[in-house]
Short mmCIF file of C-alpha atoms and ligand atoms in Angstrom, two decimals:
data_model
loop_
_atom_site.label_atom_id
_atom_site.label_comp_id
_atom_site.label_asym_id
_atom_site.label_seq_id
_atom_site.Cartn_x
_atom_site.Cartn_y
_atom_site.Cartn_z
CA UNK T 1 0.00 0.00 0.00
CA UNK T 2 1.49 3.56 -0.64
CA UNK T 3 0.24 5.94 1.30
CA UNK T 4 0.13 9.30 -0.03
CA UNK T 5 0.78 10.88 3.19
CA UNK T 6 3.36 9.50 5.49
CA UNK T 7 2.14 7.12 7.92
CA UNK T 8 3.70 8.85 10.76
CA UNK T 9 1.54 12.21 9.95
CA UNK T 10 -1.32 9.69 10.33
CA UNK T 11 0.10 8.24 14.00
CA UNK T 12 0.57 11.81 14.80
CA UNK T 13 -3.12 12.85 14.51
CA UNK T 14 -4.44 9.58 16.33
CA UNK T 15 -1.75 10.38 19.64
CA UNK T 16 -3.61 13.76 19.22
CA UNK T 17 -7.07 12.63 19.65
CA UNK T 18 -6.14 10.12 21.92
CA UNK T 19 -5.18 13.08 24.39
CA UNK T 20 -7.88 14.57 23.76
CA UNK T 21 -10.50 11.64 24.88
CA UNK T 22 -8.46 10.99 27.74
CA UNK T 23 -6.51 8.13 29.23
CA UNK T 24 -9.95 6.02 29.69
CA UNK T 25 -11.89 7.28 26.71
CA UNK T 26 -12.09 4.97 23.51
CA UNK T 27 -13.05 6.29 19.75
CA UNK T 28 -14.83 4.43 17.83
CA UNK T 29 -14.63 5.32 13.71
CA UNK T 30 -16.14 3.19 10.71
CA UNK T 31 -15.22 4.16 7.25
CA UNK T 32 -17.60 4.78 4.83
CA UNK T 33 -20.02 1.54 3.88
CA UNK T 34 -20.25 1.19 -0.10
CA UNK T 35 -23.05 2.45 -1.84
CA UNK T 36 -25.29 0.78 -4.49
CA UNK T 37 -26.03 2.81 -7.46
CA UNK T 38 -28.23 0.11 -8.94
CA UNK T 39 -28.38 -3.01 -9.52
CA UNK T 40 -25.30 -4.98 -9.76
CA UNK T 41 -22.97 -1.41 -9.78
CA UNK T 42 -21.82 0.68 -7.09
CA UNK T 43 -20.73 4.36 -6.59
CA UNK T 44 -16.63 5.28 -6.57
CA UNK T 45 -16.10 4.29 -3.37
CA UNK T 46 -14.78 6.94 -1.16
CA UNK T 47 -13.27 6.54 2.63
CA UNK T 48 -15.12 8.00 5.46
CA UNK T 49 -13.00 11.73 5.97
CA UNK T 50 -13.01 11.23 9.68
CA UNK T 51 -11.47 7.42 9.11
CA UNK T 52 -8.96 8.50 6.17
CA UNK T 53 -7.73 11.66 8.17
CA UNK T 54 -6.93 9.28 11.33
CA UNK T 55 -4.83 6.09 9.27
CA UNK T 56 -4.94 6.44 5.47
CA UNK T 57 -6.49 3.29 4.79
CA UNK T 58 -8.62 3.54 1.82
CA UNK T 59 -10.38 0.06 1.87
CA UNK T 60 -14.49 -0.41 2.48
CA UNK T 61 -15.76 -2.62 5.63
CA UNK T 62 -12.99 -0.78 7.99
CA UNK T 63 -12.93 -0.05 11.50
CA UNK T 64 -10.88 2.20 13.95
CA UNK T 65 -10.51 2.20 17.53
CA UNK T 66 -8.41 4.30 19.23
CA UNK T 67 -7.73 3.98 23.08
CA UNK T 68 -7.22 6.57 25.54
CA UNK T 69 -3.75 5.06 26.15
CA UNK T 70 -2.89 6.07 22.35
CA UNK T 71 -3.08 2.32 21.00
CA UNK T 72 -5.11 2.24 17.14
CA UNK T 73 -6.88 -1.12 16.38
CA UNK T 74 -8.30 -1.72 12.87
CA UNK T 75 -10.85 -3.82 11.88
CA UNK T 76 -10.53 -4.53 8.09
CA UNK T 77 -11.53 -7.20 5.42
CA UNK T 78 -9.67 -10.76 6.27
CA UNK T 79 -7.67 -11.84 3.03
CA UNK T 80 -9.91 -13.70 0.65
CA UNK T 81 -8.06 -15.29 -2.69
CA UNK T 82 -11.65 -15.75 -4.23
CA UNK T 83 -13.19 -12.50 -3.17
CA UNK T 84 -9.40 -10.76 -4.42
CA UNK T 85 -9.73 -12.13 -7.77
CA UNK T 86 -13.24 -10.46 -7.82
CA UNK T 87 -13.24 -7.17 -6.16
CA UNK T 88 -9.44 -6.41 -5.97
CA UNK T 89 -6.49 -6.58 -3.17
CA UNK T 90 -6.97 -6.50 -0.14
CA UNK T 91 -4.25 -5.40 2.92
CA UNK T 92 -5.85 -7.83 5.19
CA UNK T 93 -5.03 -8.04 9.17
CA UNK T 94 -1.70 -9.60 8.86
CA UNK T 95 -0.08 -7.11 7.17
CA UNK T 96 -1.92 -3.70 8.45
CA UNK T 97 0.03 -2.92 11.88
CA UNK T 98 3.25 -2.31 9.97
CA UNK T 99 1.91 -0.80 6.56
CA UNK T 100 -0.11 1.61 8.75
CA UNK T 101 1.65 1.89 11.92
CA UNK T 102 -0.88 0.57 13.71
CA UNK T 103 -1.29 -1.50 17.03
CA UNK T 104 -3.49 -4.65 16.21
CA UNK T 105 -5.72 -5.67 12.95
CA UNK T 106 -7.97 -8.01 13.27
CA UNK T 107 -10.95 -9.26 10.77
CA UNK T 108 -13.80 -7.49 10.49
CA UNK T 109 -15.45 -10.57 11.08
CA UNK T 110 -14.41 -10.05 14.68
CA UNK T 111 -15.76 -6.95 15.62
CA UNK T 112 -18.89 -7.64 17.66
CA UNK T 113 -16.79 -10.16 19.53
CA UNK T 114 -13.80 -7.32 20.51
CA UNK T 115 -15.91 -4.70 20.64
CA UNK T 116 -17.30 -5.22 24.19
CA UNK T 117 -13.84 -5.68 25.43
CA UNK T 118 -12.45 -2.75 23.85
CA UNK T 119 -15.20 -0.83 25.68
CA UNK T 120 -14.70 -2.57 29.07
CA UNK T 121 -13.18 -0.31 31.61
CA UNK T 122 -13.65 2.71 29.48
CA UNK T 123 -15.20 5.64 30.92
CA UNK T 124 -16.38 7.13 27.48
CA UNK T 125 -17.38 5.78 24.39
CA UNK T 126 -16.40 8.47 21.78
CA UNK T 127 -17.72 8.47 17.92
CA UNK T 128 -18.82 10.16 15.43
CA UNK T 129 -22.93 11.09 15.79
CA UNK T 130 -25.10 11.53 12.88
CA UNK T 131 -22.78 10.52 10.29
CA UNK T 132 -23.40 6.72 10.14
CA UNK T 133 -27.01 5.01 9.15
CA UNK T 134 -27.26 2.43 12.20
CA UNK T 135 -24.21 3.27 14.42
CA UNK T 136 -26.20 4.71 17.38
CA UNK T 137 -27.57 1.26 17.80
CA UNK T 138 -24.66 -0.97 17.01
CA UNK T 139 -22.90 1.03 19.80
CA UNK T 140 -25.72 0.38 21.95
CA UNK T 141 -25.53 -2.97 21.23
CA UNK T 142 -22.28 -3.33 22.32
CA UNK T 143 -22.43 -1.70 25.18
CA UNK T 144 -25.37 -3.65 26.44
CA UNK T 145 -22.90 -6.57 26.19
CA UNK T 146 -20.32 -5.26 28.98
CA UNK T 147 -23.26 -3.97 30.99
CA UNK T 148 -24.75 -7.89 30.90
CA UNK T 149 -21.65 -9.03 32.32
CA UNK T 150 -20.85 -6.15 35.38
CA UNK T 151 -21.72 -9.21 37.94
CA UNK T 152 -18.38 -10.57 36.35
CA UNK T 153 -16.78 -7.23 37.16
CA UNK T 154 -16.88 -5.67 33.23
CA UNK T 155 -16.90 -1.62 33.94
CA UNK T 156 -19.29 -0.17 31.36
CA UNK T 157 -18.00 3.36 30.25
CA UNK T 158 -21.20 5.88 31.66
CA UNK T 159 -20.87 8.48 28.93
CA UNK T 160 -21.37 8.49 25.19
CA UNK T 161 -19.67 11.20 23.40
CA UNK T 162 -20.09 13.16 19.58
CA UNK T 163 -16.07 12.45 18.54
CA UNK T 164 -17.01 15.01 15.37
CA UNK T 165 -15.99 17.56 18.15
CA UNK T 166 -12.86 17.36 19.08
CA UNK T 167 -11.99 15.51 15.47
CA UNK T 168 -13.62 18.29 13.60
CA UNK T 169 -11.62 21.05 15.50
CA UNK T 170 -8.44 19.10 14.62
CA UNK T 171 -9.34 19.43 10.92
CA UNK T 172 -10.05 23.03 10.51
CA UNK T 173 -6.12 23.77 10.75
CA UNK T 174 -4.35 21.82 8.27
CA UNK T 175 -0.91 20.94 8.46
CA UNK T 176 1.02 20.93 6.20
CA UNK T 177 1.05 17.38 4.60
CA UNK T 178 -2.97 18.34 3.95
CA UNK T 179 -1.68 21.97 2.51
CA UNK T 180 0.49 20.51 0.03
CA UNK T 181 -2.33 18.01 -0.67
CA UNK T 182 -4.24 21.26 -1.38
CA UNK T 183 -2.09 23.07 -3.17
CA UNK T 184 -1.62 20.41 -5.58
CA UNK T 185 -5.64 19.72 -5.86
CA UNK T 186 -6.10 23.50 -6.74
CA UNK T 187 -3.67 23.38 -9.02
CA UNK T 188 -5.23 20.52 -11.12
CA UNK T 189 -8.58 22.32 -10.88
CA UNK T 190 -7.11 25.22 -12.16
CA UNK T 191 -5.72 23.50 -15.59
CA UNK T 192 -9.01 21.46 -16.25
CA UNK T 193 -10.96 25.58 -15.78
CA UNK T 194 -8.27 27.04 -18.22
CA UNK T 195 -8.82 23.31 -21.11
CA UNK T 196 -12.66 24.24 -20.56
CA UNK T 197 -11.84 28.26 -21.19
CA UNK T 198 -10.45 27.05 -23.73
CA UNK T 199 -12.15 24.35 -25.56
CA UNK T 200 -15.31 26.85 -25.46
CA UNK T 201 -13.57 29.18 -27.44
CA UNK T 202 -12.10 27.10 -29.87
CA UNK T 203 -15.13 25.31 -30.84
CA UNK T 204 -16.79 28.32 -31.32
CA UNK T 205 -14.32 29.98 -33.39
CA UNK T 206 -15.07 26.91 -35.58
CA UNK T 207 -18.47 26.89 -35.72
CA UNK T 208 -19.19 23.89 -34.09
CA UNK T 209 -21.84 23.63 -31.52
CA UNK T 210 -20.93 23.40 -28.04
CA UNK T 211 -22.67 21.74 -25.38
CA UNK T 212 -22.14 21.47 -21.24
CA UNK T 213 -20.70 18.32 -21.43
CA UNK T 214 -18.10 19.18 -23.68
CA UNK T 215 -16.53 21.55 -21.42
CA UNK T 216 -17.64 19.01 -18.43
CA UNK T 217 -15.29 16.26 -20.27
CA UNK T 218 -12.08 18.25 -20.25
CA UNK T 219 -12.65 19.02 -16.48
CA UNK T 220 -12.73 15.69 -16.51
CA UNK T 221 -9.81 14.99 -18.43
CA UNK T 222 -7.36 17.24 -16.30
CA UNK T 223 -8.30 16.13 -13.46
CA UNK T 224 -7.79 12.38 -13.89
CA UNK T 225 -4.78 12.92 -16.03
CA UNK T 226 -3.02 14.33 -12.83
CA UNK T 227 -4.30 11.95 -10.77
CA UNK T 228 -7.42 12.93 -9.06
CA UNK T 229 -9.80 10.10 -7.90
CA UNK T 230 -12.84 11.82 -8.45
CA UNK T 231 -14.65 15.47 -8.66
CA UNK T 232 -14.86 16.54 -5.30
CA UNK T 233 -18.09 17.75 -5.86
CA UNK T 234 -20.70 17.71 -8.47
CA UNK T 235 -19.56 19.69 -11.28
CA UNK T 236 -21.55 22.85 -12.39
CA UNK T 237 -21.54 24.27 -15.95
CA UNK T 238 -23.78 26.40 -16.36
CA UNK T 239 -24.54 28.38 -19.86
CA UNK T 240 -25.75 31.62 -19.92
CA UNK T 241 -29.15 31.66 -17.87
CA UNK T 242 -28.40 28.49 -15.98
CA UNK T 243 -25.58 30.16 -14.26
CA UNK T 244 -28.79 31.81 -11.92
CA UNK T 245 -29.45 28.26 -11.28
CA UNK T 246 -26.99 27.52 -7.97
CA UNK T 247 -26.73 24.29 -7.73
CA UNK T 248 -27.49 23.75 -11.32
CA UNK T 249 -25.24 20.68 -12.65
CA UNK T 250 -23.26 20.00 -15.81
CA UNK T 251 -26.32 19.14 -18.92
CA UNK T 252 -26.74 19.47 -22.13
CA UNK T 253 -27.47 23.07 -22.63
CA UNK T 254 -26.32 24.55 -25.67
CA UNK T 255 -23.18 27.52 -25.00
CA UNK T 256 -23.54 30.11 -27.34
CA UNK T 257 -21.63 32.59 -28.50
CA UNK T 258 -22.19 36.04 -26.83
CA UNK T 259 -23.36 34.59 -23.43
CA UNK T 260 -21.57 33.99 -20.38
CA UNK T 261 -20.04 30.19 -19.11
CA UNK T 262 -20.14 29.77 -15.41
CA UNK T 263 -17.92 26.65 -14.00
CA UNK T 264 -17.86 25.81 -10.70
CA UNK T 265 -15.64 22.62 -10.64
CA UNK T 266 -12.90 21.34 -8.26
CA UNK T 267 -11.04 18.15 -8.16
CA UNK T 268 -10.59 15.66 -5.04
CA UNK T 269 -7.33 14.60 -4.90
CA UNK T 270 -6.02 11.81 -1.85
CA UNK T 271 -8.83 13.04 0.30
CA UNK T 272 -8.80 16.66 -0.45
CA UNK T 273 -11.07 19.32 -1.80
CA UNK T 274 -10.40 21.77 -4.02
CA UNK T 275 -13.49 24.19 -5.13
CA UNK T 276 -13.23 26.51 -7.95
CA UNK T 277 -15.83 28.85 -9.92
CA UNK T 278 -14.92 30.85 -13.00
CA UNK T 279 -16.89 32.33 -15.19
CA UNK T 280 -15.62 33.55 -18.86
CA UNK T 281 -17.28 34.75 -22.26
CA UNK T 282 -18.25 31.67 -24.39
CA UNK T 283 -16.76 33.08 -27.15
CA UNK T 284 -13.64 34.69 -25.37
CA UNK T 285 -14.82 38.05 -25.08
CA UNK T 286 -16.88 39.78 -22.45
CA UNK T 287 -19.84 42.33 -23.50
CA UNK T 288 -19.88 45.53 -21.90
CA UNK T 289 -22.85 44.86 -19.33
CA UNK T 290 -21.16 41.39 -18.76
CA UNK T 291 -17.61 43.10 -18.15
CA UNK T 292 -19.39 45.82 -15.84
CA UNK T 293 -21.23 42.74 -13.51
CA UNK T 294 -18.01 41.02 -13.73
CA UNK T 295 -15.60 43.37 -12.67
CA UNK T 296 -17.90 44.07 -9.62
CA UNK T 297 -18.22 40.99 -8.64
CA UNK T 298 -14.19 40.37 -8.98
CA UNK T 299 -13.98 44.11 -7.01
CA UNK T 300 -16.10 42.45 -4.25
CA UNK T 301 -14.09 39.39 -4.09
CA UNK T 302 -10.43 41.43 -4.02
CA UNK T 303 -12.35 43.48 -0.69
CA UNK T 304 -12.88 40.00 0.69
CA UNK T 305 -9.30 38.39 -0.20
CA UNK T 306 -7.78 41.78 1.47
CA UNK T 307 -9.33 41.34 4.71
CA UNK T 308 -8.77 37.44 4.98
CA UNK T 309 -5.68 36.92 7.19
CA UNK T 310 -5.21 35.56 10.39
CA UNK T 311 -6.92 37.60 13.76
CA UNK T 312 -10.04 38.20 11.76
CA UNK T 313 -13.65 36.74 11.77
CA UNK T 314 -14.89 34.44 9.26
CA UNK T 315 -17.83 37.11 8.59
CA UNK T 316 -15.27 39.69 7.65
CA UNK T 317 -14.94 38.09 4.11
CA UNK T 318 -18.40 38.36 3.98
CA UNK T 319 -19.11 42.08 5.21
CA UNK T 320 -16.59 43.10 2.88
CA UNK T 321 -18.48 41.37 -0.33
CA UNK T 322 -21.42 42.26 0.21
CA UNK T 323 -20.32 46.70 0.92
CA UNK T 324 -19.08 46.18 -2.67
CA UNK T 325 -21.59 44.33 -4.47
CA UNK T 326 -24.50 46.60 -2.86
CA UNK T 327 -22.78 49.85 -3.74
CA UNK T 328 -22.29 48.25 -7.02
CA UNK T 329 -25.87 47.52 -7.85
CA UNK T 330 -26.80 50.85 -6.72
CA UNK T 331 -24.06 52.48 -9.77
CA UNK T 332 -25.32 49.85 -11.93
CA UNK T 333 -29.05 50.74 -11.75
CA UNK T 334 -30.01 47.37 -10.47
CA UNK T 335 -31.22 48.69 -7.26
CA UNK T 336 -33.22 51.61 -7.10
CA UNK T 337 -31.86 54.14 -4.56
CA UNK T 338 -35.05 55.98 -4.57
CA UNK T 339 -36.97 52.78 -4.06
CA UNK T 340 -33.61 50.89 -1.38
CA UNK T 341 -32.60 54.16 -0.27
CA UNK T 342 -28.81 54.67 1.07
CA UNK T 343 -25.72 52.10 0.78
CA UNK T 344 -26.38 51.32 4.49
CA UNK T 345 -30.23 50.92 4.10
CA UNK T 346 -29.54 48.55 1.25
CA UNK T 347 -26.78 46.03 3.73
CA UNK T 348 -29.48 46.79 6.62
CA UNK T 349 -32.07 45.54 4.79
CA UNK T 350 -30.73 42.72 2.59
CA UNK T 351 -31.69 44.52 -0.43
CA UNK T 352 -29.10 43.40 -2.88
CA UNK T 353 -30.64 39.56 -1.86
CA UNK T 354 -32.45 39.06 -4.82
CA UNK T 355 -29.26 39.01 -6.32
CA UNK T 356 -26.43 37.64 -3.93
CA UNK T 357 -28.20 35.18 -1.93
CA UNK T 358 -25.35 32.85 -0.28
CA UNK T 359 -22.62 32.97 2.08
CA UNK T 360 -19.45 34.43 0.47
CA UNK T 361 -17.33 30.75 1.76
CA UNK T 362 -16.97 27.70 3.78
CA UNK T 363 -14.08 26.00 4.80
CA UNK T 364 -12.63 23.66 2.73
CA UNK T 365 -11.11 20.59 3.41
CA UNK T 366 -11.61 16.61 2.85
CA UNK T 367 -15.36 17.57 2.49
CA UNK T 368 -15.87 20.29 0.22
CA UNK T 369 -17.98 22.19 3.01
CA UNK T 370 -15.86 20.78 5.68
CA UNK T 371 -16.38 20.41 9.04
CA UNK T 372 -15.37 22.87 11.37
CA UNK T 373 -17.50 25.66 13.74
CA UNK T 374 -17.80 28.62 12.47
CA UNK T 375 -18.54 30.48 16.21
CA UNK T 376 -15.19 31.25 17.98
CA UNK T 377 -15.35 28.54 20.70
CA UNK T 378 -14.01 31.33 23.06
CA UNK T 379 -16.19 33.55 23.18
CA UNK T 380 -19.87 30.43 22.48
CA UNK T 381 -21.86 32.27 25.11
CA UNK T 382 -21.93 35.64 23.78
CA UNK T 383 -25.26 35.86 21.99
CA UNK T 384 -27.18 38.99 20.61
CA UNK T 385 -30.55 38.75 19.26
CA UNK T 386 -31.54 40.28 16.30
CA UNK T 387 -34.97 40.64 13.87
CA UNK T 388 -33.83 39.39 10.07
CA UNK T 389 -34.78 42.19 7.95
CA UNK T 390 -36.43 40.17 5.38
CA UNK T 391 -37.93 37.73 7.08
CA UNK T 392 -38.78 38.64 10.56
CA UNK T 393 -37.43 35.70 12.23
CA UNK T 394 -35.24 36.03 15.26
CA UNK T 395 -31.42 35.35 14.93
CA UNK T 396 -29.31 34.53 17.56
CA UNK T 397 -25.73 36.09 16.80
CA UNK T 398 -22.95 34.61 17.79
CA UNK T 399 -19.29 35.63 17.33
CA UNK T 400 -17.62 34.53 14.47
CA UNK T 401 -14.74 32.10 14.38
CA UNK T 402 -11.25 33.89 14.38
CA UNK T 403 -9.32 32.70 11.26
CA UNK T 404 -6.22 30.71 12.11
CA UNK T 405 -3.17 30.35 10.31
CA UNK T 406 -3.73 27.11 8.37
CA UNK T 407 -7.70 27.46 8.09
CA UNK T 408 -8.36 27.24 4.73
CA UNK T 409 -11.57 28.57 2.97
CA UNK T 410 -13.28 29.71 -0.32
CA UNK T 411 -14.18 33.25 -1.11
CA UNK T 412 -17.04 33.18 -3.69
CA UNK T 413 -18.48 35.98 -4.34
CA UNK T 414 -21.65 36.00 -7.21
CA UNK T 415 -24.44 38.31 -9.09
CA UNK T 416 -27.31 36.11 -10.03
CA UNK T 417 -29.85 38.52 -12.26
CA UNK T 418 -33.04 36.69 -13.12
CA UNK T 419 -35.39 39.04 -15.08
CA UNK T 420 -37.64 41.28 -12.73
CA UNK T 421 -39.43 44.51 -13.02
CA UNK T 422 -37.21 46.90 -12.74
CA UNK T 423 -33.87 45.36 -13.44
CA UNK T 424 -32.46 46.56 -16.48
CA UNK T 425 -33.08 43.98 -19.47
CA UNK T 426 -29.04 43.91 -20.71
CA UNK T 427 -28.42 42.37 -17.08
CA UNK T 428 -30.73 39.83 -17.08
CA UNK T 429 -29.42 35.95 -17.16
CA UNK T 430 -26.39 37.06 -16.03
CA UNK T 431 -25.16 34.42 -13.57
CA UNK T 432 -21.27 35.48 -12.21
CA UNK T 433 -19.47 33.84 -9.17
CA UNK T 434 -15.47 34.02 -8.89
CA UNK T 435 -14.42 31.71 -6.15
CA UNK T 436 -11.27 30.99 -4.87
CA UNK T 437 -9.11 29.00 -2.44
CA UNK T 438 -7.32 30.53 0.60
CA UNK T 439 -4.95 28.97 3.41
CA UNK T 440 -5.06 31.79 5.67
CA UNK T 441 -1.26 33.12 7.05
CA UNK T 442 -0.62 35.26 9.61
CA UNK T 443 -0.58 38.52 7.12
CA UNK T 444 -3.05 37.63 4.64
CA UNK T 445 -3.78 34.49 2.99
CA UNK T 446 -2.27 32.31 0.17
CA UNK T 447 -4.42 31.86 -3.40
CA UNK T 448 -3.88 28.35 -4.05
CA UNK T 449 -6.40 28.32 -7.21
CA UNK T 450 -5.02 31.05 -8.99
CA UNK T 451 -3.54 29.64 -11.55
CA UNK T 452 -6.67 29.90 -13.85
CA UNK T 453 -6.49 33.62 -13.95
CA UNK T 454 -9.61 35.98 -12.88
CA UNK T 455 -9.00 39.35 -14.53
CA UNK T 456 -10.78 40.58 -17.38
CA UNK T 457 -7.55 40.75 -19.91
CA UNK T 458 -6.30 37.57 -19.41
CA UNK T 459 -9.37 35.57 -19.21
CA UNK T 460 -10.00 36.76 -22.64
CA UNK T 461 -6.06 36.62 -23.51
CA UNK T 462 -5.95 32.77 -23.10
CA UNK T 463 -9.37 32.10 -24.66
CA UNK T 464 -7.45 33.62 -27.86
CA UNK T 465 -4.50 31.76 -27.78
N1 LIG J 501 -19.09 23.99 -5.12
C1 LIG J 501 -19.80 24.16 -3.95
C2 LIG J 501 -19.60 25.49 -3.38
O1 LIG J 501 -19.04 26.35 -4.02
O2 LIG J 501 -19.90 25.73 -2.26
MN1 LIG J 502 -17.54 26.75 -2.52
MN1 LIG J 503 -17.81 25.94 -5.69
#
């Protein structure tokens, strides 16, 4: 087995969470079950994040169990000739303490007869809630077999505890084995958004007609050409009006010449996320009410890269964006100053939500959205209650997390203009996001998508070439 990542990186994270459950706690973490598509055929199977982060080990029908006292168990498929020759190699028990560093293997035929003695003694039973169809109950189940036997003198462990916390805190800082992971994914994202750039042009130029899926099959391309398992996400191209479509996925629409292309496509590469949106003329050059949306939304998105840097909130990306984009819409003559009133009334009130209506990032990580809170742990029980100014509901503010050198998270800023009275006809169907990659530093933060460009000029200079 090669492991990408260096076992010891992997031993390193498991002594970590094994001081943080304690001497007498025990984490329990299942990788991901295999999922049927239909009949007879199954999905690309993809570890469990939590279970990949903590020993590498890529095969289904896994187990990990960590101990308090820092020893790692793994359950894992016995070695099987017949089953090999069907579904592939497997590692098997024998061989898994040295090519993962870890303690003891044993068959995953075993597991509900170690389980109970794993557990005995323990005073928590860590694991992941609400990630695994069933595991509530198997845990029960196993705990109701050292509580049958406490006239023998088993010690059942009294609490049960949600591992995602102290696991998902350890995530949102990567080190930096999972930075140069990232680096590298963002970088392969970034060639299969320039081949699509591209391709679109080209055909064009030619006369031929160009579809979604053609510029879906050179994301495609790149990315598996350098490696990458999978998309880390479901791909988004969106032509012209379906760019206003958010989650709108990679079809058959037609990409004609005049309108705009928006991508929003990202690789997974050894575990890792990337998450990148462009969006370029079809034909390599931007019209002047597409340049004018564009270059605001680009504006908005250089006011959140500035103030993205370690010691500031989360939110601050997001104030920044959106002071842009709503003094922009008020130039542009999409909102109505007599009708919104001042810059200030329009952030108050939310006006400029009928065209920016999402967050302006997430972290990013193994998951695409990883894990991670986004309230500064610090400072939890500070709440402030507030009216929403569209909707009425009560929100319960809490501060924002303060970004940490090796956080990493997207900045996507986006003008979505479906047609409405009052919204000036040469900006409607206009769909624009620009989102990019950021490991925050202690100064500012580091691009890692960038190498598909964003400006104006050479957007349309490599379409040319
Ligand atoms: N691609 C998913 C997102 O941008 O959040
Ligand atoms: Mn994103
Ligand atoms: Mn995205």
């Amino acid at each position: 087995m090669n492991l990408p990542t260096p076992a010891s990186v992997f031993a390193q994270r498991r002594a970590q969470l094994a001081a943080l459950i304690g001497p007498k706690g025990v984490a329990l973490i299942p990788t991901a079950p295999e999922q049927q598509r239909n009949r007879d055929a199954d999905f690309l199977y993809r570890p469990d994040s939590y279970f990949y982060y903590l020993c590498g080990f890529t095969e289904p029908q896994a187990w990990l169990v960590i101990t308090g006292d820092g020893k790692s168990t793994l359950f894992c498929a016995p070695k099987d000739v017949e089953r090999e020759i069907w579904d592939g190699y497997r590692l098997g028990p024998a061989a898994a303490p040295a090519e993962l560093g870890l303690d003891a293997a044993y068959s995953i035929a075993e597991l509900d007869t170690q389980l109970p003695g794993l557990l005995d003694g323990r005073d928590a039973v860590w694991y992941p809630f609400a990630t695994h169809k069933g595991l509530e109950t198997r845990v029960d189940g196993w705990l109701n077999k050292v509580r049958a036997r406490v006239r023998y003198g088993t010690l059942c462990p009294e609490q049960q505890r949600d591992l995602c916390g102290p696991l998902d805190e350890m995530r949102l800082v990567k080190d930096a084995s999972e930075q140069a992971t990232m680096r590298r994914a963002a970088q392969i994202s970034a060639g299969g958004h320039i081949r699509a750039m591209q391709l679109s042009a080209r055909m064009l130029r030619e006369g031929q007609a160009v579809r979604e899926y053609h510029l879906d099959a050179e994301l495609l391309h790149e990315f598996r050409r350098h490696g990458s398992q999978a998309p880390a996400y479901g791909s988004i191209v969106a032509a012209g009006a379906n760019a206003c479509v958010l989650h709108y996925r990679a079809d058959a629409g037609l990409v004609q010449s005049g309108e705009l292309v928006l991508i929003d496509a990202g690789c997974e590469l050894d575990g890792y996320a990337s998450d990148i949106t462009r969006t370029f003329p079809a034909n390599g050059t931007f019209s002047g009410p597409q340049r004018a949306l564009y270059e605001l939304v680009l504006a908005s998105q250089e006011a959140a890269i500035a103030v993205t840097k370690a010691g500031a909130r989360f939110t601050d990306p997001h104030e920044a964006t959106v002071k842009v984009l709503a003094q922009g819409l008020l130039d542009l003559g999409l909102l109505d100053k007599n009708k919104v009133g001042t810059l200030q009334d329009v952030i108050e009130k939310r006006a400029y939500f009928q065209f920016y209506m999402h967050r302006t990032g997430h972290w990013l990580g193994m998951d695409v959205h990883d894990c991670g809170g986004y309230i500064e742990p610090s400072e939890i029980g500070q709440t402030s209650e507030r009216k929403d100014a569209l909707t009425g509901e009560t929100i319960i503010d809490r501060p924002a997390r303060i970004l940490q050198p090796g956080m990493v998270l997207t900045i996507e800023p986006g003008l979505y203009v479906r047609p409405a009275e009052g919204v000036p006809a040469q900006f409607h169907n206009i769909g624009i996001r620009i989102e990019d990659d950021a490991i925050v530093t202690t100064t500012g933060c580091e691009l890692i998508s960038r190498g598909v460009p964003v400006a104006v000029a050479e957007i349309e200079a490599l379409m040319r070439g």
